Coordinates of C-alpha atoms and ligand atoms in Angstrom, one line a residue:
X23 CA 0.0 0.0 0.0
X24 CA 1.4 3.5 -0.7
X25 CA 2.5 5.7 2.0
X26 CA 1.0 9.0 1.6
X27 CA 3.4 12.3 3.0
X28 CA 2.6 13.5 6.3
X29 CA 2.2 17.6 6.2
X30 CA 3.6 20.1 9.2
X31 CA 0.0 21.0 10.2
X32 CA -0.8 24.8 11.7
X33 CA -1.1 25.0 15.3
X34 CA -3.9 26.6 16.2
X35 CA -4.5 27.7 20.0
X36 CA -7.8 29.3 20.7
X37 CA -9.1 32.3 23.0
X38 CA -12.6 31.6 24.0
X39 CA -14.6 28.6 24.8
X40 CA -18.0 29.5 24.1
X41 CA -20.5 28.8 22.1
X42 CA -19.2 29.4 18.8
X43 CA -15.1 28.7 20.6
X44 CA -16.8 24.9 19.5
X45 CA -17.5 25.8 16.1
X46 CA -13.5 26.8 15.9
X47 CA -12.6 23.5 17.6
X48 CA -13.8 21.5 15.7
X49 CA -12.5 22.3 12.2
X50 CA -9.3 22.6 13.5
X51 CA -9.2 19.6 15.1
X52 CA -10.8 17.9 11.6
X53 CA -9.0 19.9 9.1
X54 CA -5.9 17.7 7.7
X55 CA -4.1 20.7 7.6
X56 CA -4.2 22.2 11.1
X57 CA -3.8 20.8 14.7
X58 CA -5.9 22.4 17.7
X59 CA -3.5 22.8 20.5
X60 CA -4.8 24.5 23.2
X61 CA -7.5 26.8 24.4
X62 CA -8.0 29.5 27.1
X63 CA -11.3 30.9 28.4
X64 CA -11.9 32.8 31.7
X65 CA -14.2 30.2 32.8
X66 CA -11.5 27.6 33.9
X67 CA -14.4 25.1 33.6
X68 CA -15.5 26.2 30.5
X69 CA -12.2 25.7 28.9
X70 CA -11.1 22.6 30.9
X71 CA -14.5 21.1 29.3
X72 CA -13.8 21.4 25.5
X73 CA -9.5 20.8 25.9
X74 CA -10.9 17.7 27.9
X75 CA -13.6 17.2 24.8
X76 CA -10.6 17.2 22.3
X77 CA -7.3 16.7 24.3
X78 CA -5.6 19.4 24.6
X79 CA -4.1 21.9 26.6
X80 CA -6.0 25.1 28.7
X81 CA -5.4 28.3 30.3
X82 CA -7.4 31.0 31.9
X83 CA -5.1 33.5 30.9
X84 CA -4.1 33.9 27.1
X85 CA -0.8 35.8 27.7
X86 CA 0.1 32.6 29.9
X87 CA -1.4 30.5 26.6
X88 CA 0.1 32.5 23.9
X89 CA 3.6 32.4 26.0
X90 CA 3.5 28.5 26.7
X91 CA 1.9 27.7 23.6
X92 CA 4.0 26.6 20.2
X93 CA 1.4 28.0 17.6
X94 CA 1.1 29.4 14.4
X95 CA -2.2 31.0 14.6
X96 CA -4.6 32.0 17.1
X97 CA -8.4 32.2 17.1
X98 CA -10.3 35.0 19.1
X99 CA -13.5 34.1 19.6
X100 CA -14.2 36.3 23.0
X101 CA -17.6 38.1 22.9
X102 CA -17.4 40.8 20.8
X103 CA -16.4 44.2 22.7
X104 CA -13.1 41.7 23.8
X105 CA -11.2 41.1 20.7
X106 CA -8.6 43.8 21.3
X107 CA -6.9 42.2 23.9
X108 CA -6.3 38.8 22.8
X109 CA -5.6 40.2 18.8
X110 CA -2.8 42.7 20.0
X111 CA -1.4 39.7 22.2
X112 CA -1.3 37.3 19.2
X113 CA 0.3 40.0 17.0
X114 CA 2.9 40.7 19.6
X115 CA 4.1 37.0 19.1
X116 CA 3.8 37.5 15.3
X117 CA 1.1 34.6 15.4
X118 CA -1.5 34.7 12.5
X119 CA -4.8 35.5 13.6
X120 CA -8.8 34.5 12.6
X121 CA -11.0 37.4 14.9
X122 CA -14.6 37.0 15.5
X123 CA -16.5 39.4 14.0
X124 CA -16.7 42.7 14.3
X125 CA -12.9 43.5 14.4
X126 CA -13.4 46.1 17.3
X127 CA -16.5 47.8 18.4
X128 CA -14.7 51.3 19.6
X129 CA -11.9 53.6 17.4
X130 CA -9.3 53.2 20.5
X131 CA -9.6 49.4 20.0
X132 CA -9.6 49.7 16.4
X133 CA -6.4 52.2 16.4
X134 CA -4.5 49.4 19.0
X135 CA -5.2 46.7 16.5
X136 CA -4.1 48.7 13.9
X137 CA -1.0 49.7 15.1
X138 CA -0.3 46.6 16.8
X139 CA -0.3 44.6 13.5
X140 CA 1.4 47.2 11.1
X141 CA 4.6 46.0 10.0
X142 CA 4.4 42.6 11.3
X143 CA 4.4 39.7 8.9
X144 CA 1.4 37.7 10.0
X145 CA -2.0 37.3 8.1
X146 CA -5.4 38.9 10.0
X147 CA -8.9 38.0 8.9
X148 CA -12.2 38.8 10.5
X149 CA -14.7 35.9 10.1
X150 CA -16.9 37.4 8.1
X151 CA -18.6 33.9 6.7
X152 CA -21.1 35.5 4.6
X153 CA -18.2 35.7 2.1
X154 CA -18.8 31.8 1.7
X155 CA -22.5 32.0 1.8
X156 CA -22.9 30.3 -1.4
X157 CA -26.5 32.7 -2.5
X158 CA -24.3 35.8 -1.9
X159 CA -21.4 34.6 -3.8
X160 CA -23.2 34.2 -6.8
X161 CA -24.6 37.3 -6.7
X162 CA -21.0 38.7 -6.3
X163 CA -20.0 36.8 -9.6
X164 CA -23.1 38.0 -11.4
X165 CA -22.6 41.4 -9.8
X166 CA -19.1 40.9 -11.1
X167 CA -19.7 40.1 -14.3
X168 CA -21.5 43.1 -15.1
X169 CA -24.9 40.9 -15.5
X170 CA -27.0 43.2 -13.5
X171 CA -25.0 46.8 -14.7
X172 CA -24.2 49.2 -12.3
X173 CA -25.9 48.4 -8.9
X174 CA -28.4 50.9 -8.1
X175 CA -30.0 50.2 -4.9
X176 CA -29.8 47.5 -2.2
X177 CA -31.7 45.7 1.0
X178 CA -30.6 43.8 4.0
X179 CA -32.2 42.1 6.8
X180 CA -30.5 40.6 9.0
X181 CA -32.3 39.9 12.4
X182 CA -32.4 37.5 15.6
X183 CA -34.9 36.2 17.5
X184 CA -35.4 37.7 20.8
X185 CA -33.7 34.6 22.5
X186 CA -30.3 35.5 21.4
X187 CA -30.0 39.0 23.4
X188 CA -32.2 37.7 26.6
X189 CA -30.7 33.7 26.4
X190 CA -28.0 33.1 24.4
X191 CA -25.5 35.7 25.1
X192 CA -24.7 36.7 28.7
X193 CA -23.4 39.9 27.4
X194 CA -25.9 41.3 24.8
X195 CA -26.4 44.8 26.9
X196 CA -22.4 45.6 26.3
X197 CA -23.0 44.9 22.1
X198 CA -25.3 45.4 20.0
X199 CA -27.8 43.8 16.9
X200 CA -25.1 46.2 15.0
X201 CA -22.0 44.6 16.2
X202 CA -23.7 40.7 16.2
X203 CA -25.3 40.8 12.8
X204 CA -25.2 44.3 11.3
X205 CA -21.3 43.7 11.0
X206 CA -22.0 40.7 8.8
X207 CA -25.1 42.8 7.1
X208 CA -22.4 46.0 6.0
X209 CA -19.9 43.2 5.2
X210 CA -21.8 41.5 2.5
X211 CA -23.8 45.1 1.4
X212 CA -19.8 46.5 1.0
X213 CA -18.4 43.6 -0.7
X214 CA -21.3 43.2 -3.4
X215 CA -21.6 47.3 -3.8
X216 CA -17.9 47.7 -4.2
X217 CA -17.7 51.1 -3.0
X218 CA -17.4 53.0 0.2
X219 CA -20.3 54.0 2.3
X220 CA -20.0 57.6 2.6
X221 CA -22.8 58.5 4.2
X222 CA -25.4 56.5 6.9
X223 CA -28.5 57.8 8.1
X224 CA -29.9 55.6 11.5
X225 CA -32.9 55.5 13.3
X226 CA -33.1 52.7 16.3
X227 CA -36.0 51.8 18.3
X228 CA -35.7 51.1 21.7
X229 CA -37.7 49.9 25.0
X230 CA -38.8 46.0 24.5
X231 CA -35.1 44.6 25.4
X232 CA -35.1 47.6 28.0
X233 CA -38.0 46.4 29.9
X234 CA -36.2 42.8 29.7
X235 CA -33.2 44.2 31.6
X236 CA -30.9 44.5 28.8
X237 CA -30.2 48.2 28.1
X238 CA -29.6 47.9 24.3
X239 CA -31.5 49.6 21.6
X240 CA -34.3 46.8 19.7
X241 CA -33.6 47.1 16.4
X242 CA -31.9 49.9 13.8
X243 CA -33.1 50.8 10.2
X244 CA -30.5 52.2 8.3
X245 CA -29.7 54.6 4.7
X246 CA -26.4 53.8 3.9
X247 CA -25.2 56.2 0.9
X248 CA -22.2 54.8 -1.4
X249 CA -19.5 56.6 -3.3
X250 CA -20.6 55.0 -6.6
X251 CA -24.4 56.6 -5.8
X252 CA -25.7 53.3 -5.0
X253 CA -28.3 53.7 -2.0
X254 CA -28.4 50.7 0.6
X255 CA -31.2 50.3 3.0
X256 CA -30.3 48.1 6.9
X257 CA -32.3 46.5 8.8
X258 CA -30.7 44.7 12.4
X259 CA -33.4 43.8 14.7
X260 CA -32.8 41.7 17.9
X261 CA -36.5 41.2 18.9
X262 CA -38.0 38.7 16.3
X263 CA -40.9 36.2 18.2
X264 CA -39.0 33.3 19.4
X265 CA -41.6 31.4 16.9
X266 CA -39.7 32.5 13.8
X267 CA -39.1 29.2 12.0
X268 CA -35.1 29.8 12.1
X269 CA -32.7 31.9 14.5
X270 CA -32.1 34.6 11.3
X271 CA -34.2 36.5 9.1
X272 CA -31.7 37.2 6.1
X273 CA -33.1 38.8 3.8
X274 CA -31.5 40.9 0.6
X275 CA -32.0 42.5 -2.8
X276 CA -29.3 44.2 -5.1
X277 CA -31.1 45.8 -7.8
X278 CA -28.8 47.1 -10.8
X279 CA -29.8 48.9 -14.0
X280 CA -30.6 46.2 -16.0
X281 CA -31.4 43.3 -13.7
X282 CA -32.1 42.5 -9.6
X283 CA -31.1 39.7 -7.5
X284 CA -33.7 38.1 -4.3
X285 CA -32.2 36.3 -1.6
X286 CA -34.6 34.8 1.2
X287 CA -31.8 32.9 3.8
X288 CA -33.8 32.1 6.2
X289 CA -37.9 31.6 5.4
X290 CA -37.4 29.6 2.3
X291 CA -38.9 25.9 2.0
X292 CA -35.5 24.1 1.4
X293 CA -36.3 21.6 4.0
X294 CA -39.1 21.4 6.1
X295 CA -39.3 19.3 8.9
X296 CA -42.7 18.2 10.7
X297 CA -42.4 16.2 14.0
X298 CA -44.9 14.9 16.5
X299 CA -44.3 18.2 18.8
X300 CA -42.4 20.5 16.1
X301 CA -42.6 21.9 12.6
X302 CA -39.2 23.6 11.6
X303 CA -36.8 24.8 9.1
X304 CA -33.4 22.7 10.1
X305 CA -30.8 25.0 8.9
X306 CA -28.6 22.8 6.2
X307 CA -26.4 25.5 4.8
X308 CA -25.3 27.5 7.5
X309 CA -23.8 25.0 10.3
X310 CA -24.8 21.7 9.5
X311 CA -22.5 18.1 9.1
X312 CA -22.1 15.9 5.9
X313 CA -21.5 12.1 7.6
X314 CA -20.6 13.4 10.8
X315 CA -18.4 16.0 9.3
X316 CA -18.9 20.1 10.0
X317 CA -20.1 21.4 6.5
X318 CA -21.7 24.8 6.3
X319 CA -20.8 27.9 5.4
X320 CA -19.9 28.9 9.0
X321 CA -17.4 26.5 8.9
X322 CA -16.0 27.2 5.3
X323 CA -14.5 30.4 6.5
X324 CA -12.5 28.8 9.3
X325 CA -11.5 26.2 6.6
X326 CA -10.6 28.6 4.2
X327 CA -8.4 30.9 6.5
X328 CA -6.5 27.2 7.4
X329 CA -5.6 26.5 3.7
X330 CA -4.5 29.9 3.0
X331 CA -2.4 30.0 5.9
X332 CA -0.8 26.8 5.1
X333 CA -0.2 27.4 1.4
X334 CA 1.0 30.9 2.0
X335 CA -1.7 32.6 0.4
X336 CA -3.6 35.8 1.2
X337 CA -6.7 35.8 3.2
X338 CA -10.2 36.6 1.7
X339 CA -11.1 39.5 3.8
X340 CA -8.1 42.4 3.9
X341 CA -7.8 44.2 7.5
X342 CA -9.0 47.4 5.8
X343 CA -12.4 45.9 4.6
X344 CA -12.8 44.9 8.4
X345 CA -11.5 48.0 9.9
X346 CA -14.2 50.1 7.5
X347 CA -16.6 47.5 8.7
X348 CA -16.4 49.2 12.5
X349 CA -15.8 52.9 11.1
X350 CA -19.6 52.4 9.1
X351 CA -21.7 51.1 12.5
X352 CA -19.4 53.2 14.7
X353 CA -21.3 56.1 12.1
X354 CA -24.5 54.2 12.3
X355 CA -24.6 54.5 16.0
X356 CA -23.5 58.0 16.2
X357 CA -26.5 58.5 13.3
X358 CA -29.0 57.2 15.5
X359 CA -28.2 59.4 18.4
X360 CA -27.9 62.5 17.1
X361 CA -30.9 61.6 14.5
X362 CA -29.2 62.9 11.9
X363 CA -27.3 62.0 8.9
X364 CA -23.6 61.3 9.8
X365 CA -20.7 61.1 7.4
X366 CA -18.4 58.0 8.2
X367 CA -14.8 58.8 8.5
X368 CA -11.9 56.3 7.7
Ligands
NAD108 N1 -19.2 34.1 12.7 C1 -20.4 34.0 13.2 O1 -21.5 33.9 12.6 C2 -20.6 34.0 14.7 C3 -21.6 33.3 15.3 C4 -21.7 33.4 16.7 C5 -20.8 34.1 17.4 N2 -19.8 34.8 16.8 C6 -18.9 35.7 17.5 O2 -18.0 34.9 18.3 C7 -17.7 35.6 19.4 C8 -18.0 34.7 20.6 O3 -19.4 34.5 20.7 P1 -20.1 33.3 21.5 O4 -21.5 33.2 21.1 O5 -19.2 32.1 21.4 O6 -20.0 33.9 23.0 P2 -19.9 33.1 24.3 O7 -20.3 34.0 25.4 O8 -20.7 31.8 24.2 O9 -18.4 32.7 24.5 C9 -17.4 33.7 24.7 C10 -16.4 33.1 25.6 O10 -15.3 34.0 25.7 C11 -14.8 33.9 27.1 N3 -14.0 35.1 27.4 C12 -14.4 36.4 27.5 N4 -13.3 37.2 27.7 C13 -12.2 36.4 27.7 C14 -10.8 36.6 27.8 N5 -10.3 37.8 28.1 N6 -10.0 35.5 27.7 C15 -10.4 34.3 27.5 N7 -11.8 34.0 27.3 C16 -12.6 35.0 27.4 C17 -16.1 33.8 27.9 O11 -15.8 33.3 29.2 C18 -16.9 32.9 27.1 O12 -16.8 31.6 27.4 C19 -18.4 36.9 19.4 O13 -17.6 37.9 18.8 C20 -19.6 36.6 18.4 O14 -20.0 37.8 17.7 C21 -19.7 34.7 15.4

C-alpha cells in the first residue's frame, strides 16, 4: 500500500470557549491541515471542558497560553467588545490570527489593533462567513460580471430572535444587533456594492429589550449612501418572536440597472421538517454536518483561513475591509443618536 506524505500542520490555539469557541474547535481539530493545540477561556471550567472534549491543553489566561503555547495561529473568539486584547497579544508573538466578527467595536480598540499589527508579517482576517454564503457569492460573480449593470440600490435584513440578546448571550447589553449581525449585514452590502459608504443615516428603536433588563436599543433601520451613488437600506433587529421558523431572518436584494437579484436565507422551503411536537426549518447551509463532518458555510470560512495560511496565500477579507466595517456602525450609532445623517470617516 502507498504511504502518503505527512504535512507540518498549523497549530492553532484558541481564545474563547463559548459557544461558537466549538464551532472553531472542531474544524481545527478535523482539518488535515491544522492541529488544535490548546485553548483558554476565563471560565476555567468552561475551557477545561472542550480541551478535555478534544485533548488538549488550557489556560485562563491567554498571555500565559500565547507564552507556553508553540502556535502558528490564534483564534479570538471572545464576545465581541473583547477582541482587542487577545488580537494585540497574538500580534505581539507575530502569530497569525482569525478574529470574531466585528474587528473592534470602539476607534481606540480599532487604532491598538491597527497599530499593533502594522509591519508585522502575520495574516489577520475577520470571520466574516457570509463571504462563503454560497447565494451571496453568486450574486458577487453576477454582480461581477456586469450581469445586473451598475448596482443601483440594495436591502438587507438581518435579524435575531429575541432569544439570542435575553438567552443566548450573557453579554448582549455591552453589544449590540449592529455589532452581532449588522457587522455581517455591511460586510456583504460592502463587498457586493464595491464602494465605500460615505454616508449613513440611523434611526433605532428602543424599550422592548429595556423592559427585559438588557439596556440595548431593539432594532436599527439604516440609509447607507455609497461613493458609486448606489443607495443601501439596513435593517438589524434583535427582537423577532421566538416562533420565527429559524434563529435569522436574512433577507436581501441588489437591484442594478438592468437586472435585480432576491435572496430569502432564512424563510425559504429548502427543508421542512414536521415532528410529532415540532414543525421547523433545520438550517442545512449554514452550520450543518455531511457524515458526521462540519459542513456549512460557517465552517468554510474557518477552513478557508486554514488553507490559505498553510499554502501561503492571502486571506479573503483584507484588515481594511474589516476596519471600515467598525468605522460604518461606529457612524451608524453615532447617526441614531444624534438623528441625523452622519458622514463616516476612515
Ligand atoms: N461568525 C459567526 O457567525 C458567529 C456566530 C456566533 C458568534 N460569533 C462571534 O463569536 C464571538 C463569541 O461569541 P459566543 O457566542 O461564542 O459567545 P460566548 O459568550 O458563548 O463565548 C465567549 C467566551 O469567551 C470567554 N472570554 C471572555 N473574555 C475572555 C478573555 N479575556 N480571555 C479568554 N476568554 C474570554 C467567555 O468566558 C466565554 O466563554 C463573538 O464575537 C460573536 O459575535 C460569530
Amino acid at each position: 500500500m502507498k504511504n502518503f506524505t505527512t504535512v507540518n500542520k498549523i497549530k492553532v490555539a484558541l481564545i474563547g470557549a463559548g459557544t461558537w469557541g466549538r464551532a472553531h474547535a472542531e474544524i481545527y481539530s478535523s482539518h488535515h491541515l491544522s492541529e488544535f493545540v490548546s485553548v483558554c477561556d476565563l471560565s476555567e471550567q468552561k475551557a477545561k471542558v472542550l480541551a478535555q472534549d478534544y485533548g488538549v491543553k488550557y489556560f485562563t489566561d491567554y498571555e500565559q497560553m500565547l507564552d507556553d503555547t508553540d502556535c502558528d495561529a490564534v483564534a479570538v473568539v471572545t464576545p465581541d467588545f473583547t477582541h482587542a486584547g487577545p488580537v494585540i497579544a497574538a500580534a505581539k508573538r507575530n502569530k497569525h490570527i482569525l478574529c470574531e466578527k466585528p474587528l473592534a467595536t470602539s476607534v481606540e480598540d480599532l487604532e491598538s489593533i491597527l497599530n499593533a499589527v502594522k509591519g508585522k508579517n502575520i495574516q489577520i482576517m475577520v470571520d466574516f462567513h457570509n463571504r462563503w454564503n454560497p447565494p451571496v457569492c453568486k450574486i458577487k460573480d453576477d454582480v461581477d460580471a456586469g450581469k445586473i449593470g451598475k448596482i443601483v440600490s440594495a436591502y438587507i435584513r438581518l435579524n435575531d430572535i429575541i432569544y439570542v440578546p435575553t438567552k443566548m448571550l450573557t453579554w448582549a447589553e455591552k453589544s449590540s444587533i449592529l455589532w452581532f449581525l449588522g457587522s455581517h449585514a455591511v460586510d456583504v452590502l460592502n463587498w457586493i456594492i464595491g464602494a465605500k459608504v460615505e454616508r449613513v443615516y440611523s434611526v433605532c428603536h428602543e424599550g422592548i429589550l429595556k423592559d427585559r433588563g438588557i439596556n440595548v436599543p431593539d432594532l436599527y433601520q439604516t440609509v447607507l449612501e455609497y461613493s458609486s451613488g448606489a443607495v443601501a437600506t439596513m435593517e438589524n433587529s434583535w427582537i423577532l418572536p421566538d416562533t420565527n421558523p429559524y434563529v435569522n431572518d436574512y433577507k436581501l436584494n441588489i437591484t442594478g440597472e438592468k437586472g435585480m437579484f432576491n435572496m430569502d436565507f432564512s424563510h425559504n422551503t429548502l427543508l421542512e421538517r414536521f415532528l410529532e411536537n415540532e414543525a421547523s426549518h433545520p438550517d442545512v447551509i449554514c452550520k450543518s454536518r455531511i457524515h458526521g463532518k462540519p459542513t456549512g458555510l460557517a465552517y468554510e470560512s474557518i477552513r478557508d483561513f486554514i488553507e490559505r495560511i498553510y499554502h501561503h496565500e492571502k486571506v479573503l477579507i483584507s484588515l481594511k475591509e474589516s476596519a471600515a466595517v467598525t468605522r460604518i456602525i461606529l457612524a451608524i450609532m453615532e447617526s441614531a443618536k444624534r438623528k441625523e445623517p452622519v458622514n463616516v470617516v476612515y
